[in-house]
Short mmCIF file of C-alpha atoms in Angstrom, two decimals:
data_model
loop_
_atom_site.label_atom_id
_atom_site.label_comp_id
_atom_site.label_asym_id
_atom_site.label_seq_id
_atom_site.Cartn_x
_atom_site.Cartn_y
_atom_site.Cartn_z
CA MET L 1 59.12 111.64 140.00
CA GLU L 2 61.40 110.40 138.50
CA PHE L 3 61.72 110.89 134.74
CA ALA L 4 63.88 108.70 132.47
CA PHE L 5 63.72 107.73 128.73
CA THR L 6 62.43 104.39 127.60
CA ASP L 7 64.89 102.65 124.95
CA GLU L 8 62.82 103.37 122.19
CA GLN L 9 62.36 107.56 123.52
CA ALA L 10 66.34 107.54 123.48
CA MET L 11 67.15 106.02 120.20
CA ILE L 12 64.05 108.38 118.59
CA ALA L 13 66.49 111.26 120.21
CA GLU L 14 69.78 110.13 119.65
CA THR L 15 68.39 109.52 115.33
CA ALA L 16 67.11 112.68 115.48
CA ARG L 17 70.16 115.12 116.80
CA ALA L 18 71.88 112.61 114.39
CA PHE L 19 69.73 113.81 111.60
CA PHE L 20 69.66 117.52 112.71
CA THR L 21 72.94 117.88 113.29
CA GLU L 22 74.00 116.72 109.76
CA ASN L 23 71.12 118.60 107.56
CA ALA L 24 70.07 121.83 109.41
CA THR L 25 73.72 123.21 108.96
CA SER L 26 73.96 126.98 108.97
CA GLU L 27 74.62 127.55 105.42
CA ARG L 28 71.50 125.77 105.05
CA THR L 29 69.73 127.63 107.33
CA ARG L 30 71.00 131.24 105.87
CA LYS L 31 69.77 129.79 102.43
CA ALA L 32 66.07 129.21 103.99
CA MET L 33 66.27 132.78 105.63
CA ALA L 34 66.84 134.30 102.01
CA ALA L 35 64.08 132.70 100.94
CA ASP L 36 60.65 131.61 102.55
CA GLY L 37 62.24 130.97 106.35
CA ILE L 38 61.76 126.98 104.96
CA ASP L 39 64.67 124.68 104.05
CA HIS L 40 61.89 122.41 101.93
CA ALA L 41 64.29 119.90 101.32
CA LEU L 42 65.18 119.36 104.97
CA TRP L 43 61.37 119.47 105.47
CA THR L 44 60.90 116.61 102.81
CA ALA L 45 63.45 114.47 104.05
CA PHE L 46 62.14 114.67 107.34
CA CYS L 47 58.60 113.94 107.09
CA GLN L 48 59.15 110.95 104.58
CA GLU L 49 62.65 110.00 104.31
CA LEU L 50 63.17 109.90 108.42
CA GLY L 51 59.34 109.79 108.96
CA LEU L 52 58.85 111.30 112.48
CA SER L 53 56.62 114.10 111.45
CA GLY L 54 53.89 111.86 112.63
CA ILE L 55 55.24 111.25 115.61
CA GLY L 56 52.60 113.05 118.15
CA ILE L 57 49.53 112.18 116.00
CA PRO L 58 47.30 108.94 117.07
CA GLU L 59 47.79 105.67 115.29
CA ASN L 60 44.05 106.10 114.09
CA ALA L 61 44.58 109.16 112.46
CA GLY L 62 47.59 108.06 110.61
CA GLY L 63 50.18 108.95 113.22
CA ALA L 64 52.84 106.95 114.87
CA GLY L 65 50.47 106.85 117.99
CA LEU L 66 53.07 108.38 120.18
CA GLY L 67 53.19 111.09 122.68
CA LEU L 68 53.99 114.58 123.35
CA VAL L 69 56.95 113.63 125.03
CA GLU L 70 58.43 112.26 121.71
CA LEU L 71 57.38 115.27 119.91
CA ALA L 72 59.38 117.13 122.65
CA ILE L 73 62.20 115.40 121.98
CA ILE L 74 61.91 115.56 117.93
CA ALA L 75 61.84 119.66 118.79
CA GLU L 76 64.50 119.96 121.35
CA ALA L 77 66.84 118.21 118.25
CA ALA L 78 65.27 120.77 115.18
CA GLY L 79 65.54 123.80 118.11
CA ALA L 80 69.39 123.00 118.66
CA GLN L 81 69.85 123.74 114.91
CA VAL L 82 67.88 126.50 114.36
CA ALA L 83 66.04 124.80 111.56
CA ALA L 84 64.53 126.17 109.22
CA LEU L 85 60.99 124.20 109.16
CA PRO L 86 57.42 124.95 109.69
CA MET L 87 57.24 122.05 112.26
CA LEU L 88 55.47 124.34 115.08
CA GLY L 89 52.58 125.29 112.78
CA SER L 90 51.91 122.78 110.62
CA LEU L 91 52.73 119.37 112.50
CA ALA L 92 52.39 120.62 116.20
CA MET L 93 49.51 122.64 116.04
CA ALA L 94 47.36 122.47 112.47
CA ALA L 95 47.81 118.56 112.27
CA GLN L 96 47.26 117.85 116.28
CA ALA L 97 44.11 119.96 115.99
CA ILE L 98 43.14 117.85 113.11
CA ALA L 99 43.77 114.72 114.68
CA ALA L 100 42.04 115.40 117.57
CA GLY L 101 38.59 117.16 116.51
CA GLY L 102 38.57 116.59 112.78
CA SER L 103 36.22 114.62 111.18
CA ALA L 104 36.89 111.23 109.52
CA GLU L 105 36.60 113.20 106.00
CA GLN L 106 39.11 115.74 106.94
CA GLN L 107 41.55 113.97 108.48
CA ALA L 108 41.63 111.75 105.88
CA GLU L 109 42.02 114.37 103.47
CA TRP L 110 44.29 116.71 105.30
CA LEU L 111 46.36 114.57 107.40
CA PRO L 112 47.89 112.54 104.83
CA ARG L 113 49.56 115.71 103.16
CA LEU L 114 50.46 117.57 106.01
CA LEU L 115 52.50 114.42 107.20
CA SER L 116 54.20 113.77 104.23
CA GLY L 117 55.14 117.39 103.62
CA GLU L 118 53.13 117.80 100.64
CA VAL L 119 51.17 120.36 102.65
CA ILE L 120 52.19 122.81 104.88
CA ALA L 121 49.81 124.28 107.25
CA GLY L 122 49.53 127.51 109.18
CA TYR L 123 47.70 128.13 112.83
CA VAL L 124 45.69 130.80 113.27
CA HIS L 125 43.78 131.89 116.64
CA ASP L 126 41.80 134.78 117.24
CA ALA L 127 39.33 134.98 119.89
CA ALA L 128 37.27 138.15 118.39
CA LEU L 129 36.76 136.31 115.16
CA THR L 130 32.98 136.45 114.01
CA ALA L 131 31.09 133.87 112.41
CA ASP L 132 28.08 134.63 109.91
CA GLY L 133 27.47 130.62 109.40
CA ASN L 134 30.05 129.48 108.08
CA ALA L 135 31.52 132.75 106.71
CA LEU L 136 34.71 133.90 108.95
CA THR L 137 35.51 137.75 109.67
CA GLY L 138 38.66 138.80 111.19
CA ALA L 139 41.80 136.91 112.42
CA ASP L 140 43.90 139.61 110.94
CA GLN L 141 46.70 137.84 112.90
CA PHE L 142 50.89 137.46 112.50
CA VAL L 143 51.08 133.53 111.61
CA ALA L 144 54.22 131.64 111.51
CA HIS L 145 54.93 130.49 107.89
CA GLY L 146 52.02 132.01 106.82
CA ALA L 147 52.92 132.85 103.21
CA ALA L 148 54.51 129.34 102.85
CA ALA L 149 51.45 127.92 103.78
CA GLN L 150 48.56 126.20 101.81
CA VAL L 151 45.96 125.76 104.22
CA PHE L 152 45.22 127.27 107.38
CA VAL L 153 43.44 125.95 110.88
CA VAL L 154 41.66 128.93 112.19
CA THR L 155 40.35 129.22 115.86
CA SER L 156 38.25 131.71 118.12
CA ASN L 157 37.77 130.32 121.79
CA THR L 158 34.47 129.02 120.49
CA GLY L 159 35.08 127.23 116.95
CA ALA L 160 37.73 125.33 114.48
CA TRP L 161 37.55 125.40 111.27
CA ILE L 162 39.63 124.53 108.11
CA ILE L 163 40.73 127.50 105.20
CA PRO L 164 42.57 127.22 102.34
CA ALA L 165 45.20 129.66 101.39
CA ASP L 166 43.83 130.43 98.03
CA ALA L 167 40.02 130.24 99.25
CA ALA L 168 38.11 134.03 98.40
CA GLY L 169 38.31 135.95 101.42
CA VAL L 170 42.17 135.07 102.49
CA THR L 171 44.60 137.98 102.53
CA VAL L 172 48.33 136.82 103.39
CA THR L 173 50.52 139.70 103.72
CA ALA L 174 54.05 138.48 103.87
CA CYS L 175 56.18 140.43 106.70
CA THR L 176 59.81 141.21 107.61
CA THR L 177 60.50 139.56 110.63
CA MET L 178 63.17 139.81 113.29
CA ASP L 179 64.05 135.69 112.99
CA GLN L 180 63.82 135.18 109.22
CA THR L 181 63.87 131.00 109.81
CA ARG L 182 60.04 131.42 111.21
CA PRO L 183 59.08 134.25 109.11
CA TYR L 184 55.51 135.79 109.97
CA ALA L 185 52.58 136.52 107.31
CA ARG L 186 49.50 138.74 108.48
CA VAL L 187 46.13 136.32 107.68
CA ALA L 188 43.04 138.54 107.42
CA LEU L 189 39.60 137.09 107.21
CA SER L 190 36.49 138.86 104.80
CA GLY L 191 33.56 136.12 105.43
CA ALA L 192 35.94 133.65 104.14
CA ALA L 193 34.11 130.43 103.60
CA ALA L 194 35.33 127.77 106.19
CA ALA L 195 34.79 124.02 107.11
CA PRO L 196 34.31 123.48 110.70
CA LEU L 197 35.86 120.58 112.84
CA ALA L 198 34.02 118.34 114.23
CA ASP L 199 34.89 119.21 117.81
CA ALA L 200 36.31 122.24 118.45
CA ALA L 201 37.05 122.28 122.12
CA SER L 202 39.35 119.01 121.55
CA ALA L 203 40.63 120.58 118.46
CA ILE L 204 41.96 123.79 120.41
CA ALA L 205 42.94 122.47 123.50
CA ALA L 206 45.42 119.84 121.52
CA ALA L 207 46.76 122.42 119.61
CA HIS L 208 47.52 124.41 122.34
CA ARG L 209 48.84 121.95 124.28
CA ALA L 210 51.07 120.59 121.95
CA GLY L 211 52.33 124.41 120.79
CA PHE L 212 53.30 125.29 124.29
CA VAL L 213 54.80 121.77 124.61
CA THR L 214 56.78 122.20 121.09
CA VAL L 215 57.97 125.44 121.75
CA ALA L 216 59.27 124.85 125.18
CA ALA L 217 61.40 121.88 123.94
CA GLU L 218 62.35 124.09 120.83
CA ALA L 219 63.52 126.61 123.74
CA LEU L 220 65.69 123.39 125.52
CA GLY L 221 67.09 122.78 122.53
CA GLY L 222 68.52 126.17 121.37
CA ALA L 223 69.79 126.87 125.28
CA GLN L 224 71.64 123.97 125.49
CA ALA L 225 73.20 124.59 121.99
CA ALA L 226 74.02 127.79 122.89
CA LEU L 227 76.02 126.56 126.10
CA ASP L 228 77.58 123.79 124.06
CA ARG L 229 79.25 126.04 121.35
CA THR L 230 80.36 128.59 124.24
CA VAL L 231 81.77 126.38 126.20
CA GLY L 232 83.55 125.01 123.20
CA TYR L 233 84.82 128.35 122.43
CA ALA L 234 85.99 129.08 125.77
CA LYS L 235 88.06 126.07 125.73
CA GLU L 236 89.86 127.21 122.27
CA ARG L 237 89.88 130.77 122.61
CA VAL L 238 93.35 132.36 124.49
CA GLN L 239 93.12 135.96 125.95
CA PHE L 240 96.42 137.16 128.63
CA GLY L 241 97.96 133.46 127.77
CA ARG L 242 95.20 131.76 129.38
CA VAL L 243 92.09 129.81 127.56
CA ILE L 244 89.33 132.07 128.87
CA GLY L 245 87.53 129.14 129.97
CA SER L 246 89.72 129.39 133.10
CA PHE L 247 88.39 132.63 134.19
CA GLN L 248 86.47 132.65 137.29
CA ALA L 249 83.87 135.08 136.03
CA TYR L 250 83.49 133.29 132.75
CA LYS L 251 82.72 130.03 134.43
CA HIS L 252 80.26 131.98 136.75
CA ARG L 253 77.91 132.97 133.40
CA LEU L 254 78.34 129.05 132.15
CA ALA L 255 77.64 127.82 135.54
CA ASP L 256 74.05 129.81 135.50
CA MET L 257 73.18 128.77 132.22
CA MET L 258 73.60 125.08 132.81
CA ILE L 259 71.48 125.69 136.30
CA GLU L 260 69.09 127.48 134.47
CA ILE L 261 68.71 125.01 131.31
CA GLU L 262 68.24 122.05 133.87
CA GLN L 263 65.08 123.53 135.47
CA ALA L 264 63.52 123.82 132.06
CA ARG L 265 64.31 120.46 131.08
CA SER L 266 62.59 119.33 133.88
CA ALA L 267 59.50 121.90 133.05
CA VAL L 268 59.50 120.37 129.57
CA TYR L 269 59.08 116.91 129.88
CA TRP L 270 57.13 117.38 132.98
CA ALA L 271 54.74 118.95 130.96
CA ALA L 272 54.79 116.76 128.18
CA CYS L 273 54.64 113.86 130.36
CA ALA L 274 51.46 115.46 131.97
CA VAL L 275 49.72 116.08 129.19
CA ASP L 276 50.57 112.25 127.76
CA GLU L 277 49.16 110.83 131.17
CA GLY L 278 46.21 112.64 131.26
CA SER L 279 47.11 114.09 134.36
CA ASP L 280 45.50 116.78 136.32
CA GLU L 281 48.60 118.88 136.37
CA ALA L 282 48.80 119.23 132.67
CA GLU L 283 47.58 122.52 132.00
CA LEU L 284 49.52 124.03 134.80
CA ALA L 285 52.56 122.33 133.50
CA VAL L 286 52.25 123.70 129.90
CA HIS L 287 51.84 127.04 130.87
CA SER L 288 54.94 126.38 133.14
CA ALA L 289 57.37 125.03 130.63
CA LYS L 290 56.45 127.71 127.84
CA SER L 291 57.16 130.69 130.08
CA PHE L 292 60.30 129.22 131.96
CA ALA L 293 61.71 127.25 128.80
CA ALA L 294 61.76 130.94 126.97
CA ASP L 295 63.10 132.60 129.20
CA THR L 296 66.47 130.62 129.56
CA TYR L 297 66.80 130.29 126.32
CA PHE L 298 66.82 134.01 126.29
CA MET L 299 69.41 134.50 128.66
CA CYS L 300 71.50 131.69 127.24
CA ALA L 301 71.28 133.49 124.04
CA GLY L 302 72.09 136.90 125.39
CA ASN L 303 75.14 135.28 127.18
CA MET L 304 76.44 132.65 124.10
CA ILE L 305 76.72 136.57 122.22
CA GLN L 306 78.64 138.22 124.97
CA LEU L 307 80.92 135.34 126.00
CA HIS L 308 82.16 134.74 122.63
CA GLY L 309 83.09 138.44 122.58
CA GLY L 310 83.40 140.58 119.38
CA ILE L 311 83.30 137.80 117.28
CA GLY L 312 79.70 136.73 118.75
CA PHE L 313 78.54 140.22 117.47
CA THR L 314 78.85 139.44 113.86
CA TRP L 315 76.57 138.42 110.72
CA GLU L 316 78.91 135.49 109.61
CA HIS L 317 78.81 133.70 113.33
CA ASP L 318 75.68 131.71 114.05
CA ALA L 319 75.08 133.35 117.88
CA HIS L 320 72.39 136.05 116.34
CA LEU L 321 70.24 132.75 114.84
CA TYR L 322 70.10 131.64 118.54
CA PHE L 323 69.18 135.10 119.82
CA LYS L 324 66.75 135.85 117.23
CA ARG L 325 64.54 132.53 117.34
CA ALA L 326 65.09 133.00 121.68
CA ARG L 327 63.31 136.56 121.18
CA ALA L 328 60.96 135.82 119.18
CA LEU L 329 59.85 132.09 121.24
CA GLN L 330 59.72 134.79 124.16
CA SER L 331 56.27 136.49 122.80
CA MET L 332 54.86 133.38 120.77
CA LEU L 333 52.08 131.89 121.91
CA GLY L 334 51.76 134.20 124.53
CA SER L 335 54.17 136.11 126.33
CA GLY L 336 56.10 134.73 130.03
CA ASN L 337 53.68 137.26 131.82
CA TRP L 338 50.37 135.60 130.24
CA HIS L 339 51.47 132.26 131.23
CA ARG L 340 52.57 133.42 134.36
CA GLU L 341 49.31 134.82 134.83
CA ARG L 342 47.63 131.68 134.10
CA ILE L 343 49.74 129.92 136.29
CA ALA L 344 48.73 132.43 139.28
CA SER L 345 44.88 132.40 138.55
CA MET L 346 44.91 128.14 138.87
CA ILE L 347 46.91 128.33 141.81
CA LEU L 348 45.39 131.21 143.71
CA GLY L 349 41.75 131.16 141.93
CA ASP L 350 40.50 134.60 142.53
CA ALA L 351 42.87 135.79 144.83
CA ALA L 352 45.80 136.27 141.52
#
């Protein structure tokens, strides 16, 4: 399959890269890390001024009517800058779930506020969740940006609900998190009253597919940025009278990063395209993309630190921001081993 961006997609990519490069600066990200992990001014600008928050939401639900390829383009650009935004939980998962499985009333109530950035949502999944009617108990789960969320989309393997964060029976406990650009909170439910989504199966499927693709695209953007920044350093740093990028062993490490990134790029956009086209390979593709891209990012972020030498280990350098985000993405939404086990089951069936 030959895949290339359309002119519209290329324009979206260029616009997103320019926006995040100019606005998602290291200084602003570090300020967000010291607060609640969200650059609120950047989030408002992204949602309202840039107007790309509804890019993966159907037009009949108030979005732009584009697909996961375009959402992946945005996530890749944000990931390249380690942007401190609640894009994954609020837009890629919660908004997708409501758009796919919510009633017309639920969509009208929540989607405009989510897409404008007025409300931030968290996404909670607990297979062991128990429901007494519409009163939910369980879900003692880690939730990205959970402490900043005003509403949660909560799912189990059989149901999906909307619960305001300030509802009775909801307990949110902020946690100390390795990746301070995406802090977690523990969200627990004890008889919390919830509004069920009309089509839980569609909501869960849409949220998980969009989540896997978004995480994979974000990892791709981070991996590419790690390589680009390391190449730039290799052209400037002089050791033993030569720029360090001229040493063969150094070039081999850069080449290994580039090869892995190009494979990850193919996996990410194969997955996004497969979902958009309703391909039979969509489930296989999203699991492949998430596991491969996250592992690629972790490898590239580790190499970024080592190939920068002593400065790469300092707090002042941005390398640790990429490394922490990469490590968090490896375990987020299922580990690589879990995704590979899913792939093996799809291919081999009972033999897996």
